[in-house]
Short mmCIF file of C-alpha atoms in Angstrom, two decimals:
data_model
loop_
_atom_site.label_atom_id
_atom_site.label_comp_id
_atom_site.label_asym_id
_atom_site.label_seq_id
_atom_site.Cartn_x
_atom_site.Cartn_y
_atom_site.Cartn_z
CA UNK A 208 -19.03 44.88 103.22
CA UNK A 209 -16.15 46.34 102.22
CA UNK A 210 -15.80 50.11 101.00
CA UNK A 211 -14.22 51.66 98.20
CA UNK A 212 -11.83 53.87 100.05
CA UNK A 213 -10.96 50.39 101.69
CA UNK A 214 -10.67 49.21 98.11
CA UNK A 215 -8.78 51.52 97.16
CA UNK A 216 -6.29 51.18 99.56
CA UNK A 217 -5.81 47.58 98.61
CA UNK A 218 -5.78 48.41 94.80
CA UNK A 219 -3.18 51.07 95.17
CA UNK A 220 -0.95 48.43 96.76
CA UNK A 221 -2.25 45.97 93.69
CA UNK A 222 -3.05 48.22 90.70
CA UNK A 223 -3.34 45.14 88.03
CA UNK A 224 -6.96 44.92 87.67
CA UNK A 225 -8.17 41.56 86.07
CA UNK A 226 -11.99 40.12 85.06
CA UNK A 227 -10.92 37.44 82.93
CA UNK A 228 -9.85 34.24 85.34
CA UNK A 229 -8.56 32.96 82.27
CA UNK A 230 -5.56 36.12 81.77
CA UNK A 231 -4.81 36.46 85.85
CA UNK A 232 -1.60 37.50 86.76
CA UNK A 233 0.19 37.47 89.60
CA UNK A 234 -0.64 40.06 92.14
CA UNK A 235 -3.27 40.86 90.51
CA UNK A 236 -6.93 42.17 91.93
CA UNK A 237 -9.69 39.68 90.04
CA UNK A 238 -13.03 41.35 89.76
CA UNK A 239 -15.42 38.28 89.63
CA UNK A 240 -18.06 40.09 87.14
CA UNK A 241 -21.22 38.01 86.03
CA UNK A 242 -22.05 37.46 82.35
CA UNK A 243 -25.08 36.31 80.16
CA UNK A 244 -23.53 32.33 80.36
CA UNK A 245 -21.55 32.36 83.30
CA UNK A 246 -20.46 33.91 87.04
CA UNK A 247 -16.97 34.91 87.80
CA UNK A 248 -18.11 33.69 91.40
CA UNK A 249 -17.23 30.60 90.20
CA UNK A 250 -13.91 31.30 89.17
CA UNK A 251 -12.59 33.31 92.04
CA UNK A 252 -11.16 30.59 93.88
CA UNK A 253 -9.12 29.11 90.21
CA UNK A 254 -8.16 33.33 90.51
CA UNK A 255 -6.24 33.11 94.01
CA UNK A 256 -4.97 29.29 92.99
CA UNK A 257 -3.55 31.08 89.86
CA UNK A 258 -1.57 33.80 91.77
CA UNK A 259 -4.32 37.14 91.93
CA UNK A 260 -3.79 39.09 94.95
CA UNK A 261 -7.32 39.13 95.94
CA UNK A 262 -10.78 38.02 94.75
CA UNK A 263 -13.99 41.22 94.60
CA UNK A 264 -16.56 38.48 94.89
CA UNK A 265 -20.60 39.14 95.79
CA UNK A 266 -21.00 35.32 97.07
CA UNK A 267 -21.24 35.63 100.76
CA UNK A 268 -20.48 32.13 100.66
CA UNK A 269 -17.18 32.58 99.37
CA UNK A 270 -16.34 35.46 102.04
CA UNK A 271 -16.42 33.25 104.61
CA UNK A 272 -14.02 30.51 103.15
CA UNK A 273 -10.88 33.03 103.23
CA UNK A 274 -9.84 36.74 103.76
CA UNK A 275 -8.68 36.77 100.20
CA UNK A 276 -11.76 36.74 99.07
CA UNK A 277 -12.96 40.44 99.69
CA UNK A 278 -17.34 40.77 99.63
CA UNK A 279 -19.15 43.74 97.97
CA UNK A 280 -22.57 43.91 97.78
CA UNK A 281 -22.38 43.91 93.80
CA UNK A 282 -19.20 43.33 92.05
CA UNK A 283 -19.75 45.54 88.10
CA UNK A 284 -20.83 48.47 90.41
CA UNK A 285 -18.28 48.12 92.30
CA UNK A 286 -15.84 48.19 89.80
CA UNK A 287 -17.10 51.19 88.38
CA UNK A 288 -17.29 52.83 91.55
CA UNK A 289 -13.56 52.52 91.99
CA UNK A 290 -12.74 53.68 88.76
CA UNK A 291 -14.72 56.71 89.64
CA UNK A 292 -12.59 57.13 93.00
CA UNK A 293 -9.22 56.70 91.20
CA UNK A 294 -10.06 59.52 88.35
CA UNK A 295 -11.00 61.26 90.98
CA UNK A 296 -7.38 61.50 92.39
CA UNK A 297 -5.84 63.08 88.73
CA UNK A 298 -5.82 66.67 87.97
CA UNK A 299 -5.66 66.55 84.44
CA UNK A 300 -7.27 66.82 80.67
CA UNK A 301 -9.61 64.14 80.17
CA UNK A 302 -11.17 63.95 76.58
CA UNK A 303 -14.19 62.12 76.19
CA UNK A 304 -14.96 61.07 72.58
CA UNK A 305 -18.06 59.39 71.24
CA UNK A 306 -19.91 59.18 67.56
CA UNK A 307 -21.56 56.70 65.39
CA UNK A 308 -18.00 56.18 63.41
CA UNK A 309 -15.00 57.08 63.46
CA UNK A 310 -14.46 56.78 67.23
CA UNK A 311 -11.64 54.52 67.64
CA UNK A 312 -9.55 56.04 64.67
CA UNK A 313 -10.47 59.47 65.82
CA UNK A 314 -9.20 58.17 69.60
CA UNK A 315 -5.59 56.57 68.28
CA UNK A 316 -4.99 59.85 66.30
CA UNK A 317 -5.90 62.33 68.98
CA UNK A 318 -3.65 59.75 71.37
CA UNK A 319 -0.94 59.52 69.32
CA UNK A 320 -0.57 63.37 68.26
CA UNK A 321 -0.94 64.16 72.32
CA UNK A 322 1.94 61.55 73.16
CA UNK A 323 4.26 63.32 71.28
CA UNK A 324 4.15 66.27 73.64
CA UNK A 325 2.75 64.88 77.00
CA UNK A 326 2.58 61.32 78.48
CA UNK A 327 -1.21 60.46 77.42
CA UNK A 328 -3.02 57.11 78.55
CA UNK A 329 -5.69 55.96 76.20
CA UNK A 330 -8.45 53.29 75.69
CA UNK A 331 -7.11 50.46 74.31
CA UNK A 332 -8.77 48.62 71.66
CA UNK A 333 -12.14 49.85 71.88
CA UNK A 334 -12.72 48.97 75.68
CA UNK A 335 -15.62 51.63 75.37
CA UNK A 336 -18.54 50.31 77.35
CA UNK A 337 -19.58 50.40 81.13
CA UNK A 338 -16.72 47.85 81.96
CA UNK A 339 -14.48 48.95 79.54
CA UNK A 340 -14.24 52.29 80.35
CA UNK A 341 -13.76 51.30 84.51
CA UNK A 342 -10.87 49.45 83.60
CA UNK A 343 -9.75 52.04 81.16
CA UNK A 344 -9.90 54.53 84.09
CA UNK A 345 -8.20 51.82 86.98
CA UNK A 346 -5.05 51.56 84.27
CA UNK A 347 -4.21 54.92 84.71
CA UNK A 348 -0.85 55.37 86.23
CA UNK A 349 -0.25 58.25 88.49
CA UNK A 350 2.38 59.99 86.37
CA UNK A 351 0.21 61.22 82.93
CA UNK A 352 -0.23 64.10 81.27
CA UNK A 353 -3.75 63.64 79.39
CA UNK A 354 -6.42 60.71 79.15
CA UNK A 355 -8.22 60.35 75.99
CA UNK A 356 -11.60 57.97 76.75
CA UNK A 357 -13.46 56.53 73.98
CA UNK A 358 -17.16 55.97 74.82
CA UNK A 359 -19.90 53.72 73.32
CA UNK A 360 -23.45 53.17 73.16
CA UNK A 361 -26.05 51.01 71.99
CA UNK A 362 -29.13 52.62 74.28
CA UNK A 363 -30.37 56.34 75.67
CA UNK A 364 -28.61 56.85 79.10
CA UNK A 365 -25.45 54.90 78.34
CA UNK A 366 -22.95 57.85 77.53
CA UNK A 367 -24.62 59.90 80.53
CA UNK A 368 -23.56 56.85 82.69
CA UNK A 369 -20.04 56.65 81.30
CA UNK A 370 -19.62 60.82 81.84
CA UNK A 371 -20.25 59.71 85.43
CA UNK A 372 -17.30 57.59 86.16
CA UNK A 373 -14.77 59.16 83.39
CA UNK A 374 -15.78 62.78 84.73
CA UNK A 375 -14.33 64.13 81.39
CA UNK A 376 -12.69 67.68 81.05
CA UNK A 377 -13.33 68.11 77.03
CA UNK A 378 -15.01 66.36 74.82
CA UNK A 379 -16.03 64.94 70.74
CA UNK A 380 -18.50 63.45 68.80
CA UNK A 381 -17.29 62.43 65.57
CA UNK A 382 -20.97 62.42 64.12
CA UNK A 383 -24.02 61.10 64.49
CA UNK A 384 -25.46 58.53 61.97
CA UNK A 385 -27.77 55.15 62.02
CA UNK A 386 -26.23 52.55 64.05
CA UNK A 387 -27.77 50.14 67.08
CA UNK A 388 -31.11 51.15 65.80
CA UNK A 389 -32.55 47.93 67.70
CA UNK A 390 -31.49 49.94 70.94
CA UNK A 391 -31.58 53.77 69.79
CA UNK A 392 -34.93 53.00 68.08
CA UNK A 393 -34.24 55.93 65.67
CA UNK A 394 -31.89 58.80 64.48
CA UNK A 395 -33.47 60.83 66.94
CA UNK A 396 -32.29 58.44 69.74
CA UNK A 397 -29.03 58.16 68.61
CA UNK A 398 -28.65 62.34 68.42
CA UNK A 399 -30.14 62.14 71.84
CA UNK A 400 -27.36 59.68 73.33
CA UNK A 401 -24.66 61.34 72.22
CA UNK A 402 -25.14 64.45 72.81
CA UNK A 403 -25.60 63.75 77.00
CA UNK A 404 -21.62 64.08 76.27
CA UNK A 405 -22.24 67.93 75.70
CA UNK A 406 -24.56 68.26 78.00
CA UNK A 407 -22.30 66.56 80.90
CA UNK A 408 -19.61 68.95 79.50
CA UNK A 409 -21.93 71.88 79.80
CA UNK A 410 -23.04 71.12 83.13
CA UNK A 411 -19.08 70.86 84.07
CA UNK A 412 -17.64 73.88 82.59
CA UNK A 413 -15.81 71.39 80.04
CA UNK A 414 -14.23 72.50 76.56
CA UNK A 415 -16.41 70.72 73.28
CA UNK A 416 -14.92 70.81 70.04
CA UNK A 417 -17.25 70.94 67.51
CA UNK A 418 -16.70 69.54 63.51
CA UNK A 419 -18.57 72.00 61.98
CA UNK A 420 -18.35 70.20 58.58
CA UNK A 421 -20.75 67.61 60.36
CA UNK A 422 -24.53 67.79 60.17
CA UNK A 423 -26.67 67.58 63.73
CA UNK A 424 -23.37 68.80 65.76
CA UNK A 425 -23.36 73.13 65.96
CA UNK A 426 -27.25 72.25 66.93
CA UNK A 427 -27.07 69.81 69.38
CA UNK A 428 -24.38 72.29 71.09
CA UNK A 429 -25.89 75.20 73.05
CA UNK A 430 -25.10 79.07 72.53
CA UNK A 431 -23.57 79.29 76.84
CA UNK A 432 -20.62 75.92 75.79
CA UNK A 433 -17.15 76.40 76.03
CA UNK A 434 -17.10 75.61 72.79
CA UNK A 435 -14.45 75.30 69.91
CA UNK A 436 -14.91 75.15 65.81
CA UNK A 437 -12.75 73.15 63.61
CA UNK A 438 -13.81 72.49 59.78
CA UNK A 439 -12.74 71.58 56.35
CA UNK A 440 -11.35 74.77 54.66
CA UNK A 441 -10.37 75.64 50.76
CA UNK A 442 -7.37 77.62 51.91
CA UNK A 443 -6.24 76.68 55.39
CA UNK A 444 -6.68 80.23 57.44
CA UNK A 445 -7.81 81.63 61.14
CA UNK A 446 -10.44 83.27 59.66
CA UNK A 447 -13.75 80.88 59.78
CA UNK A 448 -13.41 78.65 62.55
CA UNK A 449 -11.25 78.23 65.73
CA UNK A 450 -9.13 75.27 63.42
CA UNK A 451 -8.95 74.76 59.43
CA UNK A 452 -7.52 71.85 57.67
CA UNK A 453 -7.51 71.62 54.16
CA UNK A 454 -8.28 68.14 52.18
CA UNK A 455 -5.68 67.36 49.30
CA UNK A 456 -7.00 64.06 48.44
CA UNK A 457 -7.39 60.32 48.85
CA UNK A 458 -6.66 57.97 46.32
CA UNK A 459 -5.88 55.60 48.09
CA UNK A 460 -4.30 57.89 50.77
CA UNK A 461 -5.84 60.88 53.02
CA UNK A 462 -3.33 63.99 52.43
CA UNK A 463 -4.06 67.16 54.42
CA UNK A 464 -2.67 70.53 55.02
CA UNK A 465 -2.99 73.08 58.13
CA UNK A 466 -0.98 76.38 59.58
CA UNK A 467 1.07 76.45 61.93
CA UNK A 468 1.12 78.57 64.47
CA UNK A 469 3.67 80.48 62.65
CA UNK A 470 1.70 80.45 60.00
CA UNK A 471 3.55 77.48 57.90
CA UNK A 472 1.49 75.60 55.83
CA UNK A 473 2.43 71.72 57.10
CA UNK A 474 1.12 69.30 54.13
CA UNK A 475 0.42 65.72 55.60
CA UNK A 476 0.19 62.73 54.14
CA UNK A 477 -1.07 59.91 56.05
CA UNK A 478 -1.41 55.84 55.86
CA UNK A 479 -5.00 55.97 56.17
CA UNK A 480 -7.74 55.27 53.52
CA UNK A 481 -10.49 57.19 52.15
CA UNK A 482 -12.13 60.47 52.27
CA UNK A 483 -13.97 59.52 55.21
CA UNK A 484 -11.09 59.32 56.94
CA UNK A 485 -10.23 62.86 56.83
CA UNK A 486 -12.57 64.10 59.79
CA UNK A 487 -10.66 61.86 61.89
CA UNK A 488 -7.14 63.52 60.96
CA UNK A 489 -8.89 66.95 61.54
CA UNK A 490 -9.85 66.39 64.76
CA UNK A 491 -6.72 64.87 66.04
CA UNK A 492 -5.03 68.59 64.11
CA UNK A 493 -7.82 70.40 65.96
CA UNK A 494 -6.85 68.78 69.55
CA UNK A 495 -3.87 68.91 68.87
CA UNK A 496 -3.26 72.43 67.92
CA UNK A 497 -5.53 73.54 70.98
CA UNK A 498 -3.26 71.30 73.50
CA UNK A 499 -0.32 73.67 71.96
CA UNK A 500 1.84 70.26 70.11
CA UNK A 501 3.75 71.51 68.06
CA UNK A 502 2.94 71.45 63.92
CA UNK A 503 6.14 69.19 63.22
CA UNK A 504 4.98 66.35 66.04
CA UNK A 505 1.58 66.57 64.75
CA UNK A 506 2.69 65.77 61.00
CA UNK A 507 5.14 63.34 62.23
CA UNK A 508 2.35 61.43 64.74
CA UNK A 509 -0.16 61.22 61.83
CA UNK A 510 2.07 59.90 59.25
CA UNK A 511 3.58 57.52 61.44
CA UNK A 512 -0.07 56.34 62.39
CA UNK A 513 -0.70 52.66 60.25
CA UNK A 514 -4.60 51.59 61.14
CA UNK A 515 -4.49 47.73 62.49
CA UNK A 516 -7.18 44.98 63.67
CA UNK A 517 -9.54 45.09 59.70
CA UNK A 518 -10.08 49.31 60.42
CA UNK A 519 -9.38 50.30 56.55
CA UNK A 520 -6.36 48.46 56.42
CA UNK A 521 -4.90 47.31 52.99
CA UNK A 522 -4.00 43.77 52.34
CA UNK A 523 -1.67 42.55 49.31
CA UNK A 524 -2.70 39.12 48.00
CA UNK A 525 -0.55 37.95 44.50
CA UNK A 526 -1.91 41.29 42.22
CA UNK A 527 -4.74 41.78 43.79
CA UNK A 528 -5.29 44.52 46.85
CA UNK A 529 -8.23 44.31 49.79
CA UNK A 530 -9.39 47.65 51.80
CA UNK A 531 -10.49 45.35 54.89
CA UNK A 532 -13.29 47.34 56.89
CA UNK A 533 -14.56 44.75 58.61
CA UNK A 534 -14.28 45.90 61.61
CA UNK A 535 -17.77 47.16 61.68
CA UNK A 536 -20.63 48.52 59.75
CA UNK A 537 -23.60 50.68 59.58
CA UNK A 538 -25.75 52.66 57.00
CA UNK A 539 -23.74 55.45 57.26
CA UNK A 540 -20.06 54.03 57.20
CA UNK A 541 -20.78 51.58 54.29
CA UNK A 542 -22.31 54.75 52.44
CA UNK A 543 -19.00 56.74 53.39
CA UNK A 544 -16.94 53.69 52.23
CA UNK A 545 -18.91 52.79 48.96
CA UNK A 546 -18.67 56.71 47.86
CA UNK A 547 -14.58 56.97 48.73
CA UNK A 548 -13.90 53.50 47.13
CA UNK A 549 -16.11 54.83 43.79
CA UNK A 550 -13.81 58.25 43.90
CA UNK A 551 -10.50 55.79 43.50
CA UNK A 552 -8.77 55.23 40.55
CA UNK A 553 -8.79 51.75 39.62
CA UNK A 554 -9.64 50.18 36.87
CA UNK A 555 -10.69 46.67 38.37
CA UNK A 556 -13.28 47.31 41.57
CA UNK A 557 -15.13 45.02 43.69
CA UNK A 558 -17.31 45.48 46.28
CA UNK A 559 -18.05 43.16 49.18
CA UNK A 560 -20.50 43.84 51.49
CA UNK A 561 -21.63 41.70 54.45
CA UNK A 562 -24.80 42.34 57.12
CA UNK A 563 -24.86 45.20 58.74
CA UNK A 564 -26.40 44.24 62.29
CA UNK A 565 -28.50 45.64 65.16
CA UNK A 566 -30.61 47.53 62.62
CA UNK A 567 -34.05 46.56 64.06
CA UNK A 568 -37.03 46.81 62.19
CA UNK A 569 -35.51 49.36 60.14
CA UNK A 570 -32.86 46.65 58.62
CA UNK A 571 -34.54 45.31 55.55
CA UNK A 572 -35.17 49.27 54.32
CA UNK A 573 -30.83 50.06 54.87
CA UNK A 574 -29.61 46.73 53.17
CA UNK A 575 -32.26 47.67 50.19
CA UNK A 576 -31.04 51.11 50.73
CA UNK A 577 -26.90 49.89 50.43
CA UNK A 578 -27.64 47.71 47.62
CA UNK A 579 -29.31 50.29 45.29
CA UNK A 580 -26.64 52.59 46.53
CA UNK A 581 -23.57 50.43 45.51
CA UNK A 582 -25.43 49.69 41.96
CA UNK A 583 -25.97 53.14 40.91
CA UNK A 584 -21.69 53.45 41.65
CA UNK A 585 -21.00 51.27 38.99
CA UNK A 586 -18.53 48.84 40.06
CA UNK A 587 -17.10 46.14 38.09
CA UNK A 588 -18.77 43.45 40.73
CA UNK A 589 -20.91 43.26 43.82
CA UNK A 590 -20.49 40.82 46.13
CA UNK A 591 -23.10 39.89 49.18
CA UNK A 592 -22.63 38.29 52.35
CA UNK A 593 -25.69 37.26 55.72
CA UNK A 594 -29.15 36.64 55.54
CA UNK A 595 -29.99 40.50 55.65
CA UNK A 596 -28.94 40.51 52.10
CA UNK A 597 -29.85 37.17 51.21
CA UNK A 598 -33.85 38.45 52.27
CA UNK A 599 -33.76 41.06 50.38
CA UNK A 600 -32.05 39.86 47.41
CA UNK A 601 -33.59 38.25 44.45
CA UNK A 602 -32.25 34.47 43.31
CA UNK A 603 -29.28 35.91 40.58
CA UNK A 604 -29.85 39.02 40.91
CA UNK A 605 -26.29 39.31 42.64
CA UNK A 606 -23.87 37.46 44.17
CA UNK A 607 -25.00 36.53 47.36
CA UNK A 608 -23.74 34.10 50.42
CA UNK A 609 -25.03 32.78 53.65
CA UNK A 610 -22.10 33.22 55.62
CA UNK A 611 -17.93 34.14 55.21
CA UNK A 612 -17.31 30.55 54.87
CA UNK A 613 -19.55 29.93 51.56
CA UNK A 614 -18.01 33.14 50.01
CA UNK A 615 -14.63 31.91 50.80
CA UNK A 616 -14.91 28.37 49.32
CA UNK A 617 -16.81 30.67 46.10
CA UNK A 618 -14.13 32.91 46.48
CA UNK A 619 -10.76 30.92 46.17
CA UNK A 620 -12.54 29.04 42.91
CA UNK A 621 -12.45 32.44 41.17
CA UNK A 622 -9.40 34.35 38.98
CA UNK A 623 -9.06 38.33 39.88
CA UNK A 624 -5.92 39.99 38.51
CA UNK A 625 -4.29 43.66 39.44
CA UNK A 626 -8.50 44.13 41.09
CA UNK A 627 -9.38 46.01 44.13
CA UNK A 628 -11.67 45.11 47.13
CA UNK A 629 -13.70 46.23 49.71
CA UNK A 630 -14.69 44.13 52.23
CA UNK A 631 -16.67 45.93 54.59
CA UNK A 632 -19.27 44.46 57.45
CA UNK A 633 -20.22 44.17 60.74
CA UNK A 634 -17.95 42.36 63.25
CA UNK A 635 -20.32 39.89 63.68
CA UNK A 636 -20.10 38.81 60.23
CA UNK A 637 -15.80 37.68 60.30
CA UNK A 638 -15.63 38.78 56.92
CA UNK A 639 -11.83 39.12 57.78
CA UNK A 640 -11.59 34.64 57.30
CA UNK A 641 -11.85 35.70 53.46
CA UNK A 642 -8.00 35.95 53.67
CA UNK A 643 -7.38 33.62 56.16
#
């Protein structure tokens, strides 16, 4: 069997790492990982054919047919293992950030606000999990500054897990709501998960910065943390927390002021939507500030910042204008996006909702809970999309749809003019083929 400081050896020589026979390159180290539906056993020979370097496989059969093919005596763990040795070898910041929502935005504007100051690698897309974050870590080149991690979790241990490989140096949790109930079982799960990211920090000597604006966090944070405060503030100042930033208002647009360190109030105003949207921008001021980046680069990163891939972006279609947040969905974020889209000032608004999934036993109660919600707001239409909704839901009481598809062929029958929308759902639900 082969070692990882063997590995390693070979990796440094090939740093491309690959799991996907499909996307091999040449050169490149394929990690034959195992699936629900399939074994990347079976592709490791198509890998080598196809130009990858060398083949991590856990088939001793395979070993024996070439010297490309390198053996381990189990190929995820070994991945991980190896991520584990290469952060090992950097002397730097890493910031670990986790939550129920916000994590990804939170991640690209804490990323982009570092990399105006210091070369800063980040997860991309929302490679978050227990492979994810491995190859996150393996992509690292040997000349940065910072590493910002994003970490997710659908089950108790899984953020512990992740602190093991990433070893972070600082870290966030943008808040803790209802989400992956089916594996968290309850709120109290969920607080419990995320906070193993403070309590790795703690047992570390790492920096946690703390949104003080946000309910469960200052508690779930010991009294002997290196800790530091940021929060929402009426008049941005030094005197309440560590960080202040001050919310001017979203309609549709989050604008924001903060000091300086000179003490000049910088006003921001930034392409992203809705109120909820503004912890996000005050961390990535928070982190920021604390990392010393100067005010200007800060405004500049966060202006410049345009969210991508159905996160809150804004689609123009004839009159008519979509807030696609279909990215994903949970109790809490559809709550946060219902309230900001009632707060805007349009005169046409409809709302379209889709399931909300991984709820558990506790799913019929939120959808009930979302719809009664989104009726006492007021809007001009609601709109409903899964069976989640469709169980719940009384014949005519709403709108309602089995899937994307049925709303869409609904959909394009129908005359909107100068109307807004809000498409939000989970990811599982494609609600993004509406405008397709």
């Amino acid at each position: 069997m082969l070692s990882i400081e063997e590995l390693y050896k070979i990796f440094l020589k090939h740093p491309l790492v690959i799991t996907d026979s499909r996307k091999i390159e040449k050169g490149c180290l394929f990690f034959a990982l195992k699936g629900d539906r399939f074994d990347g056993n079976d592709f490791a020979k198509s890998a080598l054919e196809k130009g990858a370097a060398y083949a991590i496989v856990d088939n001793s059969e395979l070993a024996d047919e070439s010297d490309f093919f390198l053996l381990v005596e189990n190929v995820l763990k070994t991945l991980q293992e190896l991520a584990a040795y290469h952060r090992r070898q950097f002397d730097v910041p890493v910031i670990a950030i986790t939550g129920t929502n916000g994590k990804t935005t939170t991640k690209e504007l804490v990323s982009k606000v570092l990399d105006t100051q210091y070369k800063t690698h980040f997860t991309k897309g929302n490679l978050n999990n227990h492979i994810g974050v491995p190859l996150t870590l393996l992509s690292i080149p040997f000349d940065i500054e910072v590493v910002v991690i994003e970490m997710g979790a659908n089950h108790e241990g899984e953020i512990s897990f992740l602190c093991e490989i990433a070893n972070p140096t600082h870290g966030i949790i943008t808040n803790i709501g209802k989400a992956h109930l089916e594996g968290f079982g309850d709120l109290e799960g969920v607080k419990r998960t995320k906070s193993e990211l403070y309590k790795f920090l703690q047992k570390r000597g790492g920096v946690v910065f703390i949104n003080r604006d946000e309910a469960f966090l200052s508690e779930l944070a010991q009294a002997n943390f290196r800790k530091l405060y940021y929060l929402q503030s009426e008049h941005p100042s030094h005197l309440v927390a560590d960080f202040e930033v001050k919310f001017l208002g979203s309609d549709p647009y989050v604008s924001v002021a903060f000091l300086s360190w000179a003490n000049e109030i910088i006003k921001v105003k930034t392409q992203l939507l809705g109120a909820y949207n503004f912890n996000n921008i005050m961390t990535a001021i928070a982190i920021g500030k604390y990392f010393k980046v100067p005010a200007k680069k800060i405004k500049t990163a966060l202006e410049n910042y345009k969210p991508t891939n159905n996160r809150s972006q804004v689609l123009k279609k004839k009159t008519n204008s979509f807030i696609m947040d279909a990215y994903n969905a949970n109790p809490t974020s559809t709550k946060l996006a219902l309230r900001s889209f009632n707060k805007m000032n349009r005169k046409h608004k409809v709302v379209i909702l889709g399931d909300m999934l991984e709820l558990g036993v506790s799913s019929p109660k939120e959808h009930r809970a979302i719809v009664d919600f989104a009726r006492e707001c007021g809007f001009e239409k609601l709109i409903f999309v899964g069976k989640e909704y469709k169980g719940i839901l009384k014949e005519n009481e709403y709108s309602v749809f089995e899937d994307v598809l049925a709303l869409k062929k609904w959909f394009e029958k129908q005359i909107f003019k100068n109307t807004w929308f809000l498409v939000k759902g989970s990811r599982g639900m494609k609600l993004e083929k509406l405008l397709q």
